[in-house]
Amino acid sequence: HRHLLELLKRTTVHGESNSALIIGPRGSGKTALLNHVLKDLREMEQVRENLLEVHLNGKNPFLSGLLQTNDKVALKEITRQLQLENVVGDKVFGSFAENLAFLLEALRKGDRTSSCPILFVLDEFDLFVHHKNQTLLYNLFDISQSAQTPVTVIGLTCRQDILELLEKRVKSRFSHRQIYLMNSFDFKQYIKIFKKQLSLPAEFPDESFAQKWNNNVQHLSEDKTVQDVLQNLFHHTKDLRSLHLLLMLASSAVTVHHPLLTAADLQEASRQHSTDSKANIVHGLSVLEICLIIAMKHLNEVYDGEPFNFQMVYNEFQKFIQRKAHSMYNFEKPVVMKAFEHLLQLELVQPLERPSVRSQREYLLMKLLLDSSQIMDALQVYPNCPTDVKQWAASSLSWL
Amino acid sequence: MNTRQQSKLIYSWYGKPLSSDRKLRTSQYKGILITSESSKTETCIKLGDFILVEGVNADQPYVAQLMDLYEDGAQHKRAVVQWFCRLEEIPQNKRKLLKREISAQEVFFDQVLGYDTDIAAETIIKRIMVLPLHLSEELPIITLNKEQTFYVRQSWDGKCFKVLSPDTFSKLKEANKKRGVITNYSKAFTPSDILTPVKKETESVVWSATKPKNTDMEIESKHSTSKSSLAKERHSQRVANNDIKTPTARKKLELNSPTRSKGKLLGCEVLGLLDDDCDAIAPLEPSAPKRKVKFTGEMLGSPPKIPCSNDKSKPTSETAEQRQRCSDTLRLSPYTKVKDFSEKDRDLHEEDDILLSLVGYQTQSSQIPVLTPRSRRTCAQKTSALIAEQISLLKSHGKLAAEEDFSSGSDSSYSSSSEEEEDDDVPCTPEKKPKSSKTFSTPKSSRKSAVHTPAKTLKKTPLQGTPRTPRTPRNATPEIPRRVQAAQEPASVLEEARLRLHVSAIPESLPCREEEFQDIYNFVESKLIDGTGGCMYISGVPGTGKTATVHEVIRCLQQAAENEELPPFQFVEINGMKLTDPHQAYVQILEFLTGQKVTATHAAVLLTKLFSTPGPKRKTTVLIVDELDLLWTRKQNVMYNLFDWPTQKHSKLIILAIANTMDLPERIMMNRVASRLGLTRMSFQPYTYKQLQQIVLSRLKGVKAFEEDAVQLVSRKVAALSGDARRCLDICRRATEICEFARQKRAPEIVRMAHVTEAIDEMFSSPYVNAIRNASLHEQIFLKAILSEFCRAGVEEATVQKIYHHYVALCRVEGLQSPTVSEVMAICSRLGACRLLLVEASNKYLHMRVRLNLSQDDVMYALREE
């Protein structure tokens, strides 16, 4: 934080050009850090404004790589945000080449001492790397390395290998300042964060309730089950966003009649949070579809994960029906086909290649997108499952 | 004047050959006949006439005097000329030698040797006027043919300006006399003190129609003054510009402010604006002469005396104003005397009276009834009260005048425009719109886009050549807003050092590149002296100082050219990375050379023409092509053209091509391109550690901020890795920062080893290990599972499904709750986003293949530490 603050301060105060990258996994607070620094910076300048009359209007073109899909759009956006003179009412006209030349000319004219420093923030920096020739990055870095208008280029990305994506001459111009953000806190801090997130702020209107609520939160944080839930989540991911998500789920259970959060709420939320989506789909399937999935599972085991087609699945299903005909109604082939297509639509099975007009649907090669353990788990909780289907699922080879 | 027009002209000899040389098989003629096919007009140009010769830039033809005409053996019509050079042709750095300002119409008698005076007769465009003037003479007002009249005051021999020798002067005068132009020199009047009333001076206006064509009308008035003060110069400039607009455009720029002192203050800004004006007016030119014909050019009487106190008064007439302004010159503007003179007169009277009553200034304009308030521009700069007053007055005046105009119904065309120049927020006061459709009001578009009052000002007029789309300001100046407060100067040693270590800091010399520098310098210098063209290819890995060295060479050469050691040259630079498309290179080169803006294809045609045809006054061009590899196109026509031009006989083009790869010509260029590039190559080797050390130390000369060993460590590290000087400087800079942080606690003054090591670690450390160590437990287990799967399969790639089995097993071993598949997928995609893993598109779900983005050993190492 301090590093970044210093860096930006130098740009604004001394007119020094810089470039830096903030790298960290998703949810590690890159943007939050930058915003925080900018806020601090603005405050500082405000303070100094009285004394030295500095309000450097360090403009912040926030460029998001997701919005600026190519250099052309990005360039227009920069020009617009800088409010250069070829901007007319928030719109930029002219060709790409003109705009680039114009912007470069504008930036070239400035020098260290007289021009207003500019801060470029490139969000999702990795997407800018994929632009053609990396023209924008080259030019930005080149400006930051030459005696032109002072600029600071800050890139935000989650990719650790970002530097390898830069072209060599672009890389050479980048100053190699990297700020790594990691979620390096341990579980105790995690609990603290949990408490802080859940506690009501002091300015909450109903003070007595806030008191009660906060006490409850304190109590919760010491509770064993809650700690287990949090520990589990912590082990899975250190991303604070997932914690927020969990707490959101839990606190949505709070009603007038149920004013305080309980450990059970959190457990429930955690359960919801960690359920397997595909296995959940299996619960809603018909018995025929379950049977087809079991047939596919057997095929997978027999052929060791080789792709199968509908005919194979149907044959497998027929074998089962013939042996245990009494428990299942023998469906006709079109009906089975229909059920199979339903599974296809649910993306429980996936075709290996795009279905073409020529190949017959029965012989299209498919893959099952479920693991056998998932199927077994799903069968355990499946309501009203015929016992022989369960037996069939459990013992694959004996039926052959 | 442009090529299109020229193409329709037919050149034929006028009269019979005067003499012919049998031996050389040349025959001389006394004149040439230019027949325009389209208009069936014939123009005869005789020896001694002044002509315009087609130049590099279509908008700026060369001025010359025709000395000789002959037909050579090959039946080519040739002409020998005496050049005059425009101000634009004189190098920027020499212009200051002039110590005065030059109007657009002033040319210099060219005595530079080396220019080819023998030109093709077909390049002659038309005849013009060149009037010799004494240095101290005022520029006369030329109301007609302003485009075709030039003035000569001094000569230019490439080094300095000289006053025209009497001999030349008389010759030039002779040439003019021959054409029937009578120049009349009025006797010099004594310049009076600025504040004293203007003395009446004699002026004589002689104008004569020399040619049947209306364009030949000429009005000459000479005022000689014995003193050429700066103010006068300015004035003359202004007048020259005013002339441009005379009858039609009434955007007179009057430096008239209520008080004398104010007027002085304006000075340069207004001149700048004037130039703008001039540009804006340019498209109108064609219409101007037409208009002029109608005027009988009546000189309206000049007032006998205008006391300077009148300055305070509202300027009511151009003439009067100018009198007031430059007290020692009397400016005459030919005002139009239209048929109903009396009516107009009356109008004016009324108007003036109204004005008078409104303004309440004491004015003498009523005494000069003929003079009309043609244009009025108040540059209110000082007292805001006065501004406000003036605006309101002007406004009301404008309105009244407009009404007046209506009621009188006179067809007299005059307009009053008053514009506030300096204040952006002051709207243009309404301009009175003239009845005559020929006159139009062009609102002055002040650079800062003054707010125009839309109701009154006519934005577009039919005559205005360039329809200005209000959406796109064309001449927006690319500029970054200035910073409010000056940048702080470095306070401490470390800050000073950091400033010097910044890559942008320009060192006085480039250490360790002396040899390369000398090679390039010699190459370019020899080509410059020979006046030939050539290519040089420079390669080297990034950060080895290629561009810096080349720029240094150019800087030295420019200095040498300034000191007359080398012939002057033009310098153009393009950068492949700064172009959006390889073809844009043409556009940029052309813009650098001539200032024209055209499309890429047209630019290519123009440039090819430029470089392949012998130009009379061509300077050598040095072209730097940076990042050459990006100019690659499939047909390679851009590169082909670039390298083809220097091989042309007349191109005088030197190309320095810069790229990273040494074997670029062999690798990506076609044979025909590579062969044109030639074999002059140079490669920049990466810096060795000693050189890097020298570079850093040379930058830090005089600043004791680094330990000797620390610099050496950095240099060695960088040299081992890349030899990139930029990297080296960046590390040093970072080290100063670290040092500064540390200093807050203790007080080490200089950067030590520890700081440097820290900086290096920061820059070169692998982020992966750290990232893995900070990953969550399950993410780590997942990585372990990947490792064990790889181990089992022996292939460095696995599907999620397989890894999942290992993963579940591992979880059991660790005694953890086994996660669901969804959670595993989430973990997998998170690691993929960090690029610790390389993953396929996630729609394959369990069959998604996973690969490690770092070596297994690294993962193992990172995980074992736990």
Coordinates of N, CA, C and O in Angstrom, one line a residue, chain A residues 305-308 344 349-355 364-368, chain B residues 844 847:
Chain A
G305 N -13.6 -45.2 -19.5 CA -13.8 -43.8 -19.9 C -13.9 -43.5 -21.3 O -13.8 -42.4 -21.7
E306 N -13.9 -44.6 -22.2 CA -14.1 -44.4 -23.6 C -15.5 -43.8 -23.9 O -16.4 -44.1 -23.2
P307 N -15.6 -43.0 -24.9 CA -16.9 -42.5 -25.2 C -17.9 -43.6 -25.7 O -17.4 -44.6 -26.2
F308 N -19.1 -43.3 -25.5 CA -20.2 -44.3 -25.9 C -21.2 -43.6 -26.7 O -21.2 -42.4 -26.9
L344 N -29.1 -35.0 -22.3 CA -28.2 -34.2 -23.1 C -28.4 -32.7 -22.9 O -27.5 -31.9 -22.8
V349 N -24.7 -35.5 -20.1 CA -23.8 -36.1 -21.1 C -23.5 -35.0 -22.1 O -24.2 -34.1 -22.3
Q350 N -22.4 -35.2 -22.7 CA -21.9 -34.2 -23.7 C -21.4 -34.9 -24.9 O -20.7 -35.9 -24.8
P351 N -21.8 -34.4 -26.1 CA -21.3 -35.1 -27.3 C -19.9 -34.7 -27.5 O -19.4 -33.6 -27.1
L352 N -19.1 -35.6 -28.1 CA -17.7 -35.3 -28.3 C -17.5 -34.3 -29.5 O -16.7 -33.5 -29.4
E353 N -18.4 -34.4 -30.5 CA -18.3 -33.5 -31.6 C -19.7 -32.9 -31.8 O -20.7 -33.4 -31.3
R354 N -19.7 -31.9 -32.6 CA -21.0 -31.2 -32.9 C -21.9 -32.2 -33.7 O -21.3 -32.9 -34.6
P355 N -23.1 -32.3 -33.3 CA -24.0 -33.2 -34.1 C -24.1 -32.7 -35.5 O -24.4 -31.5 -35.8
L364 N -24.0 -41.1 -32.2 CA -23.2 -40.0 -31.9 C -22.4 -40.3 -30.6 O -23.0 -40.8 -29.6
L365 N -21.1 -40.1 -30.6 CA -20.3 -40.5 -29.4 C -20.5 -39.4 -28.3 O -20.5 -38.2 -28.5
M366 N -20.7 -40.0 -27.1 CA -21.0 -39.1 -26.0 C -20.0 -39.4 -24.8 O -19.4 -40.4 -24.8
K367 N -20.0 -38.4 -23.9 CA -19.3 -38.7 -22.7 C -20.1 -38.3 -21.5 O -20.9 -37.3 -21.6
L368 N -20.0 -39.0 -20.5 CA -20.8 -38.7 -19.2 C -20.0 -37.7 -18.5 O -18.8 -37.8 -18.3
Chain B
K844 N -16.1 -28.3 -20.5 CA -15.8 -29.8 -20.6 C -16.0 -30.4 -19.2 O -15.9 -31.6 -19.1
H847 N -14.0 -33.5 -17.8 CA -13.0 -34.0 -18.8 C -12.0 -32.9 -19.2 O -11.3 -33.1 -20.1

